[in-house]
XYZ file of N, CA and C in Angstrom:
501
model
N 2.525 -8.021 -6.467
C 3.569 -7.278 -6.049
C 3.469 -6.884 -4.562
N 2.404 -6.738 -3.919
C 2.201 -6.302 -2.684
C 0.711 -6.797 -2.487
N 0.931 -8.054 -1.591
C -0.157 -8.890 -0.830
C -0.731 -7.866 0.381
N -2.253 -7.666 0.300
C -2.914 -7.399 1.411
C -3.806 -8.682 1.759
N -3.144 -9.262 2.801
C -4.392 -10.362 3.517
C -4.914 -9.773 4.828
N -6.474 -10.158 4.545
C -7.386 -9.062 5.569
C -8.337 -10.701 6.101
N -8.000 -10.731 6.916
C -9.158 -11.962 7.763
C -9.853 -11.477 8.701
N -11.187 -11.799 9.133
C -11.646 -11.503 10.353
C -12.065 -12.835 11.283
N -11.792 -12.899 12.167
C -12.223 -14.191 13.389
C -11.455 -15.644 12.493
N -12.506 -16.617 12.500
C -11.655 -17.782 11.746
C -11.401 -17.720 10.448
N -11.907 -16.663 9.737
C -11.701 -16.524 8.594
C -10.184 -16.388 8.418
N -9.254 -16.303 9.235
C -7.907 -16.390 8.836
C -7.180 -17.766 8.623
N -8.152 -18.375 8.567
C -7.415 -20.001 8.479
C -6.745 -20.392 7.010
N -7.337 -19.528 6.027
C -6.590 -19.806 4.740
C -5.212 -19.087 4.699
N -5.542 -17.943 5.495
C -3.968 -17.370 5.519
C -2.894 -17.755 6.004
N -3.231 -18.803 7.309
C -2.410 -19.355 7.705
C -1.117 -20.728 7.051
N -2.321 -20.947 6.061
C -1.481 -22.086 5.049
C -0.492 -20.871 4.032
N -1.002 -19.706 3.512
C -0.653 -18.947 2.857
C 1.139 -18.279 3.425
N 0.622 -17.901 5.107
C 1.596 -17.540 5.754
C 3.105 -18.806 5.993
N 2.323 -19.737 6.583
C 3.261 -20.799 6.149
C 4.530 -21.300 5.170
N 3.639 -21.171 3.802
C 4.109 -21.064 2.464
C 5.336 -19.974 2.236
N 4.776 -18.825 2.949
C 5.925 -17.858 2.803
C 7.261 -18.193 4.142
N 6.812 -18.379 4.776
C 8.087 -18.601 5.645
C 9.073 -20.218 5.255
N 8.307 -20.942 4.580
C 8.957 -22.140 4.102
C 9.605 -21.768 2.986
N 9.264 -20.781 1.987
C 10.255 -20.438 0.774
C 11.105 -19.624 1.259
N 10.747 -18.935 2.531
C 11.994 -18.007 3.166
C 13.098 -18.994 3.355
N 12.692 -19.911 3.840
C 13.864 -20.669 4.774
C 14.439 -21.446 3.817
N 13.885 -21.948 2.553
C 14.656 -22.505 1.741
C 15.837 -21.695 0.753
N 15.622 -20.129 1.004
C 16.645 -19.634 0.618
C 17.657 -19.265 1.656
N 16.947 -19.462 2.842
C 18.160 -19.153 4.276
C 19.701 -19.941 3.762
N 20.733 -19.347 4.146
C 21.950 -19.969 3.974
C 22.649 -19.559 5.255
N 23.466 -20.895 5.655
C 24.521 -20.631 6.938
C 25.712 -21.177 6.822
N 26.419 -20.550 7.026
C 27.906 -21.063 6.994
C 28.346 -22.217 8.194
N 28.846 -23.253 7.417
C 28.885 -24.266 8.259
C 30.123 -24.321 9.126
N 31.498 -23.088 9.040
C 32.092 -22.994 9.872
C 31.998 -22.078 10.743
N 30.978 -21.041 10.686
C 31.315 -19.812 11.881
C 29.826 -19.413 11.869
N 28.750 -20.118 11.404
C 27.293 -20.405 11.512
C 26.176 -18.873 11.261
N 27.235 -18.327 10.404
C 26.924 -16.664 10.033
C 25.430 -17.096 9.072
N 24.345 -16.519 9.042
C 23.278 -16.777 8.390
C 23.114 -15.662 7.713
N 22.963 -15.952 6.133
C 22.143 -14.886 4.948
C 21.194 -15.488 4.347
N 20.486 -14.764 3.440
C 19.641 -15.107 2.755
C 20.119 -14.828 1.295
N 19.596 -15.848 0.283
C 20.070 -15.371 -1.240
C 18.914 -14.327 -1.691
N 19.074 -14.426 -3.157
C 18.090 -13.109 -3.259
C 16.624 -13.456 -2.951
N 15.740 -12.705 -2.695
C 14.527 -13.048 -1.950
C 13.348 -13.136 -2.904
N 13.420 -12.183 -4.318
C 12.410 -12.330 -5.188
C 12.779 -13.632 -5.797
N 14.000 -14.506 -5.876
C 13.773 -15.743 -6.397
C 13.009 -16.601 -5.943
N 12.820 -16.717 -4.516
C 12.054 -17.763 -3.960
C 10.341 -16.982 -3.714
N 10.381 -15.645 -3.727
C 8.832 -15.316 -3.678
C 8.583 -14.502 -4.860
N 8.843 -15.030 -5.981
C 8.164 -14.522 -7.080
C 8.242 -13.147 -7.339
N 7.078 -12.446 -7.731
C 7.503 -10.705 -7.748
C 6.613 -10.372 -6.300
N 6.375 -11.105 -5.528
C 5.930 -10.748 -3.976
C 7.035 -9.901 -3.346
N 6.741 -8.768 -3.395
C 7.496 -7.520 -2.567
C 7.290 -7.143 -1.273
N 6.089 -7.606 -0.789
C 5.585 -6.787 0.193
C 4.026 -7.612 0.890
N 4.146 -8.032 2.147
C 2.891 -8.603 2.614
C 2.337 -8.044 3.653
N 1.281 -7.409 3.797
C 0.335 -6.893 4.951
C -0.480 -7.977 5.500
N -0.547 -8.123 6.459
C -1.384 -9.090 7.261
C -2.118 -8.670 8.213
N -3.596 -8.387 8.010
C -4.576 -7.765 8.802
C -5.569 -8.815 9.670
N -5.413 -9.041 10.856
C -6.418 -9.645 11.156
C -7.361 -9.461 12.459
N -8.791 -9.160 11.966
C -9.480 -8.622 12.964
C -10.327 -9.638 13.607
N -10.458 -9.567 15.228
C -11.066 -10.476 15.990
C -11.593 -9.739 16.785
N -12.860 -10.568 17.484
C -13.608 -9.661 18.429
C -13.025 -9.654 19.514
N -12.032 -10.945 20.046
C -11.859 -10.535 21.653
C -10.206 -11.145 21.335
N -9.520 -11.035 22.215
C -7.873 -11.115 22.354
C -7.870 -12.703 22.250
N -8.546 -13.489 23.073
C -8.269 -14.823 23.111
C -8.079 -15.586 21.544
N -8.942 -14.798 20.829
C -8.595 -15.640 19.436
C -7.526 -15.675 18.587
N -6.588 -14.943 19.289
C -5.354 -14.901 18.548
C -4.438 -16.047 18.902
N -4.362 -16.605 20.192
C -3.864 -17.737 20.444
C -3.370 -18.820 20.063
N -4.146 -19.468 19.020
C -3.779 -20.806 18.302
C -2.950 -20.282 17.189
N -2.809 -19.201 16.809
C -2.071 -18.668 15.742
C -0.927 -18.057 15.644
N -0.779 -17.706 17.060
C 0.627 -16.833 17.619
C 1.707 -17.638 17.597
N 1.753 -18.558 17.507
C 3.389 -19.372 17.498
C 3.938 -19.565 15.708
N 3.129 -19.239 14.781
C 3.709 -19.096 13.503
C 3.856 -17.407 13.334
N 2.779 -16.667 13.918
C 3.470 -15.537 13.685
C 4.502 -14.718 14.258
N 4.819 -15.463 15.682
C 6.204 -15.326 16.488
C 7.590 -16.012 15.552
N 7.145 -17.115 14.815
C 8.048 -17.536 14.227
C 8.540 -16.964 12.776
N 7.601 -15.952 12.137
C 7.678 -15.283 10.922
C 8.364 -13.964 11.403
N 8.060 -13.344 12.680
C 8.702 -12.051 13.315
C 10.174 -12.394 13.483
N 10.297 -13.672 14.124
C 11.543 -14.165 14.369
C 12.659 -14.001 13.146
N 12.122 -14.497 12.237
C 13.034 -14.860 11.056
C 13.324 -13.312 10.446
N 12.279 -12.500 10.633
C 12.369 -11.078 10.066
C 13.217 -10.403 10.933
N 13.190 -10.465 11.887
C 14.285 -10.075 12.870
C 15.664 -10.387 12.897
N 15.854 -11.564 12.738
C 17.091 -12.433 12.885
C 17.652 -11.726 11.295
N 17.033 -11.796 10.078
C 17.778 -11.697 9.026
C 17.877 -9.972 8.648
N 16.895 -9.080 8.723
C 16.984 -7.979 8.645
C 17.005 -7.885 6.924
N 17.474 -6.730 6.728
C 17.863 -6.698 5.187
C 16.339 -6.476 4.296
N 16.319 -6.962 3.103
C 15.115 -7.101 2.527
C 14.051 -8.057 3.249
N 14.014 -8.738 4.080
C 13.205 -9.375 5.021
C 12.860 -8.720 5.861
N 13.283 -7.583 6.281
C 12.835 -7.046 7.739
C 11.727 -6.144 7.742
N 11.137 -5.773 6.551
C 9.622 -5.375 6.373
C 8.720 -6.057 5.210
N 9.183 -6.902 5.247
C 8.681 -8.088 4.174
C 7.447 -8.274 4.342
N 6.861 -8.891 5.676
C 5.618 -8.972 5.939
C 5.572 -7.918 7.144
N 4.107 -7.383 7.299
C 3.762 -6.536 8.361
C 2.496 -7.167 9.057
N 2.539 -6.671 10.253
C 1.253 -7.603 10.557
C 0.490 -6.536 11.641
N -0.802 -6.229 11.527
C -1.997 -5.412 12.043
C -2.888 -6.349 12.643
N -2.753 -6.416 14.113
C -4.019 -7.351 14.869
C -4.821 -5.871 15.083
N -6.217 -6.386 15.183
C -7.073 -5.678 15.856
C -8.297 -6.382 16.712
N -8.760 -5.758 17.849
C -9.419 -6.656 18.803
C -10.599 -5.765 18.536
N -12.112 -5.628 18.308
C -12.937 -5.453 18.168
C -14.083 -4.775 19.280
N -13.563 -5.714 20.294
C -14.433 -5.325 21.514
C -13.609 -4.472 22.581
N -12.741 -4.322 22.095
C -11.858 -3.197 23.104
C -12.068 -1.998 22.627
N -11.936 -1.083 23.375
C -12.647 0.299 23.424
C -11.508 1.130 22.538
N -12.046 1.959 21.850
C -10.961 2.494 20.813
C -10.270 3.545 21.626
N -8.727 3.833 20.980
C -8.201 4.744 21.735
C -8.781 6.236 22.138
N -9.730 6.660 21.363
C -10.104 7.752 21.467
C -11.366 7.879 22.585
N -11.915 6.522 22.923
C -12.905 6.652 23.965
C -12.274 6.829 25.670
N -12.505 7.648 25.992
C -12.083 8.473 27.641
C -12.063 7.081 28.707
N -12.950 6.236 28.423
C -12.577 5.051 29.502
C -11.474 4.217 29.368
N -10.930 4.268 27.683
C -9.903 3.594 27.844
C -8.700 4.137 27.485
N -8.538 5.566 27.521
C -7.093 6.494 27.220
C -6.214 5.857 28.459
N -6.285 5.602 29.857
C -5.256 5.618 30.937
C -4.522 4.118 30.267
N -5.763 2.945 29.929
C -5.314 1.498 29.484
C -4.277 1.821 28.072
N -4.913 2.158 27.296
C -3.929 2.277 26.156
C -2.855 2.896 26.238
N -2.564 3.978 26.934
C -1.283 4.718 27.370
C -0.360 3.682 27.836
N -1.386 2.801 29.090
C -0.147 1.719 29.554
C 0.413 0.790 28.829
N -0.553 0.562 27.929
C 0.088 -0.715 26.845
C 0.970 0.071 26.017
N 0.742 1.093 25.577
C 1.844 1.711 24.519
C 2.907 1.873 25.357
N 3.009 2.089 26.743
C 4.114 2.397 27.220
C 5.018 1.226 27.511
N 4.370 -0.025 27.731
C 4.957 -1.338 28.221
C 5.192 -1.885 26.722
N 4.487 -1.613 25.533
C 5.099 -1.980 23.917
C 6.219 -1.482 23.626
N 6.544 -0.419 24.165
C 7.949 0.402 23.792
C 9.015 0.070 24.641
N 8.518 -0.210 25.981
C 9.471 -0.776 26.928
C 9.942 -2.078 26.531
N 9.054 -2.977 26.543
C 9.424 -4.524 26.047
C 9.423 -5.002 24.784
N 9.143 -4.090 23.715
C 9.321 -4.182 22.289
C 8.055 -5.498 22.073
N 7.460 -5.725 22.819
C 6.213 -6.812 22.363
C 5.140 -6.302 22.871
N 3.874 -6.910 22.456
C 2.514 -6.495 22.392
C 2.211 -7.241 24.086
N 1.664 -6.939 24.946
C 1.229 -7.541 26.052
C 0.121 -8.534 25.872
N -0.939 -8.731 24.708
C -2.004 -9.199 24.477
C -1.406 -10.401 23.675
N -0.418 -10.482 22.659
C -0.372 -11.725 21.947
C 1.292 -12.090 22.053
N 2.102 -11.301 22.758
C 3.453 -11.347 23.023
C 4.327 -11.192 21.489
N 3.775 -10.846 20.378
C 4.011 -10.718 19.222
C 4.788 -8.860 19.278
N 5.815 -8.584 18.121
C 6.506 -7.279 18.220
C 5.308 -6.374 17.810
N 4.319 -6.921 16.716
C 3.291 -6.176 16.227
C 2.389 -5.567 17.284
N 1.799 -4.650 17.274
C 1.059 -3.872 18.733
C -0.417 -4.381 18.040
N -1.153 -4.826 19.064
C -2.573 -5.085 18.931
C -3.447 -4.089 19.346
N -4.114 -3.368 17.879
C -4.816 -2.527 18.239
C -6.271 -2.736 18.587
N -7.041 -1.610 19.412
C -7.998 -1.695 19.795
C -9.053 -1.176 19.051
N -10.246 -1.874 18.830
C -11.361 -1.103 17.877
C -11.067 -2.019 16.505
N -11.877 -1.275 15.547
C -11.831 -1.733 14.296
C -10.554 -0.968 13.187
N -9.903 -1.313 12.048
C -9.220 -0.279 11.450
C -10.017 0.557 10.869
N -9.333 1.897 10.584
C -9.768 2.959 9.834
C -9.337 2.763 8.697
N -10.152 2.153 7.658
C -9.862 1.559 6.189
C -8.885 2.912 5.467
N -9.549 3.875 5.576
C -8.875 4.871 4.910
C -7.420 5.554 5.290
N -7.350 5.179 6.464
C -5.917 5.084 7.042
C -5.286 4.214 6.376
N -5.844 2.839 6.464
C -4.727 1.850 6.182
C -4.446 1.616 4.582
N -5.556 1.714 4.118
C -5.432 1.785 2.499
C -4.334 3.068 2.066
N -4.377 4.366 2.623
C -3.594 5.300 2.379
C -2.280 5.146 2.505
N -1.858 4.570 3.906
C -0.632 3.948 4.113
C 0.167 3.070 3.225
N -0.982 1.977 2.648
C -0.477 0.954 1.751
C -0.048 1.708 0.373
N -0.708 2.684 -0.095
C -0.636 3.206 -1.247
C 0.824 4.057 -1.209
N 0.799 4.531 -0.151
C 2.195 5.694 0.155
C 3.270 4.548 0.359
N 3.198 3.500 0.305
C 4.629 2.549 0.371
C 5.067 2.328 -0.759
N 4.526 2.464 -1.783
C 4.549 2.259 -3.178
C 5.648 0.963 -3.578
N 4.842 -0.186 -2.884
C 5.632 -1.427 -3.081
C 5.084 -2.110 -4.451
N 4.521 -1.718 -5.357
C 4.162 -2.112 -6.531
C 2.843 -2.428 -6.599
N 1.947 -3.192 -7.220
C 0.695 -3.253 -7.688
C 0.099 -4.048 -6.606
N -0.944 -3.560 -5.873
C -1.488 -4.075 -4.436
C -2.667 -4.681 -4.978
N -2.844 -5.715 -4.297
C -3.872 -7.127 -4.318
C -4.204 -7.529 -3.196
N -5.610 -7.533 -2.822
C -6.407 -7.540 -1.880
C -7.107 -8.737 -1.461
N -6.916 -9.974 -0.664
C -7.323 -10.782 -0.387
C -8.173 -11.182 1.123
N -9.295 -11.266 0.968
C -10.117 -11.586 2.184
C -10.965 -12.420 2.329
N -11.146 -13.105 3.923
C -11.672 -14.250 4.040
C -12.453 -13.665 5.498
N -13.706 -13.975 5.846
C -14.398 -13.449 6.874
C -15.840 -12.945 6.629
N -16.145 -12.568 7.512
C -17.498 -11.996 7.468
C -18.027 -11.227 6.257
N -18.931 -11.149 5.372
C -19.118 -10.737 3.931
C -19.978 -9.239 4.227
N -20.238 -9.018 5.488
C -20.639 -7.571 5.798
C -19.587 -6.557 5.261
N -18.237 -7.026 6.354
C -17.346 -6.189 6.023
C -16.522 -6.193 4.514
N -16.415 -7.177 3.837
C -16.083 -7.502 2.575
C -16.651 -6.383 1.652
């Protein structure tokens, strides 16, 4: 019901196919009026089975690693933004750059503040161009999993591909 996809580095490769499948299933239920071009979706659960929510967490050492996959992620964001409703928060993306200094590191405070201001103003991330903000450092897993549990979107299943030490 609630899938959490965690990929590190090139471990994201299998998730590319999963996310492509999600967008394909979503586009199958998307309808457009031939007269006025108004778009809407049929029941989202008919296409996604029992899936109610997907959290996609991608952890990379450097920001350049996001480049090859950003077009699909952009397409997913655009579809969510366009349709709203059930789809608006169906997929949530969380990007992390581990080589970047943490928000709490004094050397990075000014840079992080500037990136936050730009993100609020432009409504897109400076590094990836996505609406989802790229986070510096590693995820705080306690916060991540607490937030996921608090959402209460059904049974949570975590899928992981990447460095075995993190698993």
